[in-house]
Amino acid sequence: MKKDPIGFPVRPVFLNLAQIQLPVGALTSILHRITGVCLAVGVPFAVYLLDLSLRNQQAFARVTGLFGNHAFKAAMMFLVWTLAHHILAGIRHMLTDVNVGSTLHSGRRSAWSVNIGGLALVLLAAGAML
């Protein structure tokens, strides 16, 4: 059995991830990484659809017809949210790198601003899509 530096036995630790409460700044940072991965996967599909829509009128009609599908609209809204959140969180991270908003209070406020701003931008995009 393993022992700690004092000599007591070390028990295995079970971390229940559902019970861990992350601060809003940590959650925003984790979401920034997740949105980066989602953009790396989603942007090539969006570029393909843009290329397809620019080929001819029939291809454009096919791409615009996809927006009648609710699952496609949801996927596009998710991609808009990932882009908005990633850009806002990236700006937040760059500002904290130069000590702008790096205090605890302003860091929390900027993290909430990023999260709410990303949702506001996706709601604006959803309103424009209707």
mmCIF file of N, CA, C and O in Angstrom, residues 53-98:
data_model
loop_
_atom_site.group_PDB
_atom_site.id
_atom_site.type_symbol
_atom_site.label_atom_id
_atom_site.label_comp_id
_atom_site.label_asym_id
_atom_site.label_seq_id
_atom_site.Cartn_x
_atom_site.Cartn_y
_atom_site.Cartn_z
ATOM 1 N N SER A 53 -22.661 26.971 -52.135
ATOM 2 C CA SER A 53 -23.685 27.976 -52.433
ATOM 3 C C SER A 53 -23.237 28.973 -53.502
ATOM 4 O O SER A 53 -24.071 29.603 -54.145
ATOM 5 N N LEU A 54 -21.945 29.112 -53.696
ATOM 6 C CA LEU A 54 -21.426 30.070 -54.675
ATOM 7 C C LEU A 54 -21.212 29.464 -56.058
ATOM 8 O O LEU A 54 -20.861 30.184 -56.998
ATOM 9 N N ARG A 55 -21.432 28.170 -56.218
ATOM 10 C CA ARG A 55 -21.177 27.516 -57.507
ATOM 11 C C ARG A 55 -22.187 27.908 -58.574
ATOM 12 O O ARG A 55 -21.811 28.336 -59.655
ATOM 13 N N ASN A 56 -23.466 27.714 -58.283
ATOM 14 C CA ASN A 56 -24.508 28.051 -59.250
ATOM 15 C C ASN A 56 -25.836 28.203 -58.508
ATOM 16 O O ASN A 56 -25.906 28.026 -57.297
ATOM 17 N N GLN A 57 -26.891 28.540 -59.257
ATOM 18 C CA GLN A 57 -28.186 28.797 -58.626
ATOM 19 C C GLN A 57 -28.794 27.547 -58.012
ATOM 20 O O GLN A 57 -29.419 27.614 -56.961
ATOM 21 N N GLN A 58 -28.602 26.403 -58.649
ATOM 22 C CA GLN A 58 -29.175 25.163 -58.111
ATOM 23 C C GLN A 58 -28.504 24.780 -56.794
ATOM 24 O O GLN A 58 -29.172 24.362 -55.845
ATOM 25 N N ALA A 59 -27.198 24.931 -56.738
ATOM 26 C CA ALA A 59 -26.475 24.615 -55.503
ATOM 27 C C ALA A 59 -26.864 25.595 -54.395
ATOM 28 O O ALA A 59 -27.015 25.206 -53.233
ATOM 29 N N PHE A 60 -27.045 26.867 -54.760
ATOM 30 C CA PHE A 60 -27.487 27.861 -53.777
ATOM 31 C C PHE A 60 -28.862 27.496 -53.230
ATOM 32 O O PHE A 60 -29.103 27.588 -52.023
ATOM 33 N N ALA A 61 -29.754 27.067 -54.111
ATOM 34 C CA ALA A 61 -31.096 26.671 -53.673
ATOM 35 C C ALA A 61 -31.033 25.456 -52.750
ATOM 36 O O ALA A 61 -31.788 25.356 -51.783
ATOM 37 N N ARG A 62 -30.113 24.524 -53.031
ATOM 38 C CA ARG A 62 -29.953 23.357 -52.155
ATOM 39 C C ARG A 62 -29.484 23.764 -50.766
ATOM 40 O O ARG A 62 -29.975 23.270 -49.761
ATOM 41 N N VAL A 63 -28.511 24.677 -50.712
ATOM 42 C CA VAL A 63 -27.975 25.110 -49.414
ATOM 43 C C VAL A 63 -29.027 25.894 -48.643
ATOM 44 O O VAL A 63 -29.224 25.671 -47.441
ATOM 45 N N THR A 64 -29.732 26.797 -49.306
ATOM 46 C CA THR A 64 -30.778 27.555 -48.599
ATOM 47 C C THR A 64 -31.925 26.651 -48.188
ATOM 48 O O THR A 64 -32.592 26.915 -47.180
ATOM 49 N N GLY A 65 -32.156 25.588 -48.932
ATOM 50 C CA GLY A 65 -33.182 24.625 -48.546
ATOM 51 C C GLY A 65 -32.843 23.892 -47.263
ATOM 52 O O GLY A 65 -33.733 23.440 -46.532
ATOM 53 N N LEU A 66 -31.556 23.770 -46.970
ATOM 54 C CA LEU A 66 -31.146 23.125 -45.717
ATOM 55 C C LEU A 66 -31.634 23.905 -44.499
ATOM 56 O O LEU A 66 -31.844 23.328 -43.430
ATOM 57 N N PHE A 67 -31.794 25.220 -44.646
ATOM 58 C CA PHE A 67 -32.222 26.042 -43.507
ATOM 59 C C PHE A 67 -33.686 25.817 -43.141
ATOM 60 O O PHE A 67 -34.153 26.329 -42.137
ATOM 61 N N GLY A 68 -34.410 25.041 -43.922
ATOM 62 C CA GLY A 68 -35.756 24.654 -43.554
ATOM 63 C C GLY A 68 -35.768 23.509 -42.546
ATOM 64 O O GLY A 68 -36.775 23.248 -41.899
ATOM 65 N N ASN A 69 -34.639 22.843 -42.406
ATOM 66 C CA ASN A 69 -34.504 21.729 -41.475
ATOM 67 C C ASN A 69 -34.137 22.269 -40.087
ATOM 68 O O ASN A 69 -33.152 22.990 -39.935
ATOM 69 N N HIS A 70 -34.907 21.906 -39.069
ATOM 70 C CA HIS A 70 -34.669 22.427 -37.724
ATOM 71 C C HIS A 70 -33.354 21.933 -37.137
ATOM 72 O O HIS A 70 -32.687 22.672 -36.406
ATOM 73 N N ALA A 71 -32.958 20.707 -37.457
ATOM 74 C CA ALA A 71 -31.686 20.184 -36.952
ATOM 75 C C ALA A 71 -30.514 20.967 -37.551
ATOM 76 O O ALA A 71 -29.537 21.272 -36.860
ATOM 77 N N PHE A 72 -30.634 21.330 -38.837
ATOM 78 C CA PHE A 72 -29.572 22.119 -39.471
ATOM 79 C C PHE A 72 -29.500 23.511 -38.861
ATOM 80 O O PHE A 72 -28.406 24.026 -38.605
ATOM 81 N N LYS A 73 -30.680 24.116 -38.613
ATOM 82 C CA LYS A 73 -30.692 25.432 -37.967
ATOM 83 C C LYS A 73 -30.043 25.367 -36.589
ATOM 84 O O LYS A 73 -29.280 26.249 -36.217
ATOM 85 N N ALA A 74 -30.352 24.313 -35.840
ATOM 86 C CA ALA A 74 -29.761 24.159 -34.506
ATOM 87 C C ALA A 74 -28.241 24.007 -34.599
ATOM 88 O O ALA A 74 -27.500 24.596 -33.800
ATOM 89 N N ALA A 75 -27.777 23.247 -35.576
ATOM 90 C CA ALA A 75 -26.337 23.081 -35.760
ATOM 91 C C ALA A 75 -25.674 24.404 -36.128
ATOM 92 O O ALA A 75 -24.587 24.725 -35.628
ATOM 93 N N MET A 76 -26.326 25.197 -36.977
ATOM 94 C CA MET A 76 -25.781 26.504 -37.348
ATOM 95 C C MET A 76 -25.767 27.472 -36.152
ATOM 96 O O MET A 76 -24.817 28.218 -35.960
ATOM 97 N N MET A 77 -26.810 27.397 -35.336
ATOM 98 C CA MET A 77 -26.846 28.253 -34.140
ATOM 99 C C MET A 77 -25.760 27.848 -33.153
ATOM 100 O O MET A 77 -25.135 28.690 -32.519
ATOM 101 N N PHE A 78 -25.508 26.547 -33.054
ATOM 102 C CA PHE A 78 -24.418 26.074 -32.198
ATOM 103 C C PHE A 78 -23.083 26.576 -32.731
ATOM 104 O O PHE A 78 -22.228 27.021 -31.958
ATOM 105 N N LEU A 79 -22.904 26.540 -34.046
ATOM 106 C CA LEU A 79 -21.656 27.024 -34.638
ATOM 107 C C LEU A 79 -21.501 28.526 -34.435
ATOM 108 O O LEU A 79 -20.404 29.010 -34.163
ATOM 109 N N VAL A 80 -22.599 29.271 -34.530
ATOM 110 C CA VAL A 80 -22.549 30.718 -34.270
ATOM 111 C C VAL A 80 -22.170 30.963 -32.814
ATOM 112 O O VAL A 80 -21.357 31.836 -32.509
ATOM 113 N N TRP A 81 -22.771 30.181 -31.893
ATOM 114 C CA TRP A 81 -22.431 30.356 -30.472
ATOM 115 C C TRP A 81 -20.963 30.037 -30.219
ATOM 116 O O TRP A 81 -20.291 30.771 -29.498
ATOM 117 N N THR A 82 -20.457 28.955 -30.829
ATOM 118 C CA THR A 82 -19.053 28.609 -30.599
ATOM 119 C C THR A 82 -18.131 29.709 -31.112
ATOM 120 O O THR A 82 -17.153 30.055 -30.446
ATOM 121 N N LEU A 83 -18.469 30.276 -32.250
ATOM 122 C CA LEU A 83 -17.644 31.353 -32.794
ATOM 123 C C LEU A 83 -17.712 32.588 -31.910
ATOM 124 O O LEU A 83 -16.673 33.184 -31.575
ATOM 125 N N ALA A 84 -18.918 32.975 -31.499
ATOM 126 C CA ALA A 84 -19.070 34.163 -30.658
ATOM 127 C C ALA A 84 -18.362 33.985 -29.312
ATOM 128 O O ALA A 84 -17.616 34.872 -28.865
ATOM 129 N N HIS A 85 -18.578 32.851 -28.679
ATOM 130 C CA HIS A 85 -17.956 32.617 -27.374
ATOM 131 C C HIS A 85 -16.444 32.551 -27.498
ATOM 132 O O HIS A 85 -15.720 33.118 -26.672
ATOM 133 N N HIS A 86 -15.948 31.886 -28.529
ATOM 134 C CA HIS A 86 -14.506 31.741 -28.681
ATOM 135 C C HIS A 86 -13.833 33.088 -28.932
ATOM 136 O O HIS A 86 -12.768 33.361 -28.376
ATOM 137 N N ILE A 87 -14.461 33.923 -29.739
ATOM 138 C CA ILE A 87 -13.878 35.248 -29.999
ATOM 139 C C ILE A 87 -13.899 36.101 -28.733
ATOM 140 O O ILE A 87 -12.888 36.716 -28.361
ATOM 141 N N LEU A 88 -15.046 36.135 -28.051
ATOM 142 C CA LEU A 88 -15.142 36.955 -26.833
ATOM 143 C C LEU A 88 -14.206 36.453 -25.744
ATOM 144 O O LEU A 88 -13.538 37.256 -25.067
ATOM 145 N N ALA A 89 -14.135 35.149 -25.559
ATOM 146 C CA ALA A 89 -13.239 34.600 -24.536
ATOM 147 C C ALA A 89 -11.777 34.813 -24.924
ATOM 148 O O ALA A 89 -10.932 35.047 -24.055
ATOM 149 N N GLY A 90 -11.473 34.749 -26.204
ATOM 150 C CA GLY A 90 -10.107 35.013 -26.653
ATOM 151 C C GLY A 90 -9.692 36.447 -26.378
ATOM 152 O O GLY A 90 -8.565 36.709 -25.938
ATOM 153 N N ILE A 91 -10.595 37.382 -26.621
ATOM 154 C CA ILE A 91 -10.306 38.789 -26.308
ATOM 155 C C ILE A 91 -10.107 38.955 -24.810
ATOM 156 O O ILE A 91 -9.191 39.652 -24.353
ATOM 157 N N ARG A 92 -10.954 38.284 -24.023
ATOM 158 C CA ARG A 92 -10.821 38.345 -22.555
ATOM 159 C C ARG A 92 -9.457 37.809 -22.118
ATOM 160 O O ARG A 92 -8.778 38.422 -21.289
ATOM 161 N N HIS A 93 -9.035 36.685 -22.686
ATOM 162 C CA HIS A 93 -7.740 36.109 -22.321
ATOM 163 C C HIS A 93 -6.583 37.015 -22.731
ATOM 164 O O HIS A 93 -5.619 37.160 -21.978
ATOM 165 N N MET A 94 -6.690 37.635 -23.910
ATOM 166 C CA MET A 94 -5.615 38.537 -24.332
ATOM 167 C C MET A 94 -5.530 39.762 -23.434
ATOM 168 O O MET A 94 -4.442 40.236 -23.118
ATOM 169 N N LEU A 95 -6.692 40.271 -23.001
ATOM 170 C CA LEU A 95 -6.672 41.427 -22.099
ATOM 171 C C LEU A 95 -6.090 41.068 -20.734
ATOM 172 O O LEU A 95 -5.352 41.859 -20.149
ATOM 173 N N THR A 96 -6.404 39.881 -20.239
ATOM 174 C CA THR A 96 -5.824 39.499 -18.949
ATOM 175 C C THR A 96 -4.324 39.244 -19.066
ATOM 176 O O THR A 96 -3.599 39.382 -18.079
ATOM 177 N N ASP A 97 -3.842 38.893 -20.256
ATOM 178 C CA ASP A 97 -2.402 38.708 -20.454
ATOM 179 C C ASP A 97 -1.639 40.018 -20.284
ATOM 180 O O ASP A 97 -0.456 40.002 -19.926
ATOM 181 N N VAL A 98 -2.305 41.151 -20.542
ATOM 182 C CA VAL A 98 -1.658 42.458 -20.367
ATOM 183 C C VAL A 98 -2.187 43.161 -19.109
ATOM 184 O O VAL A 98 -2.148 44.378 -19.017
#
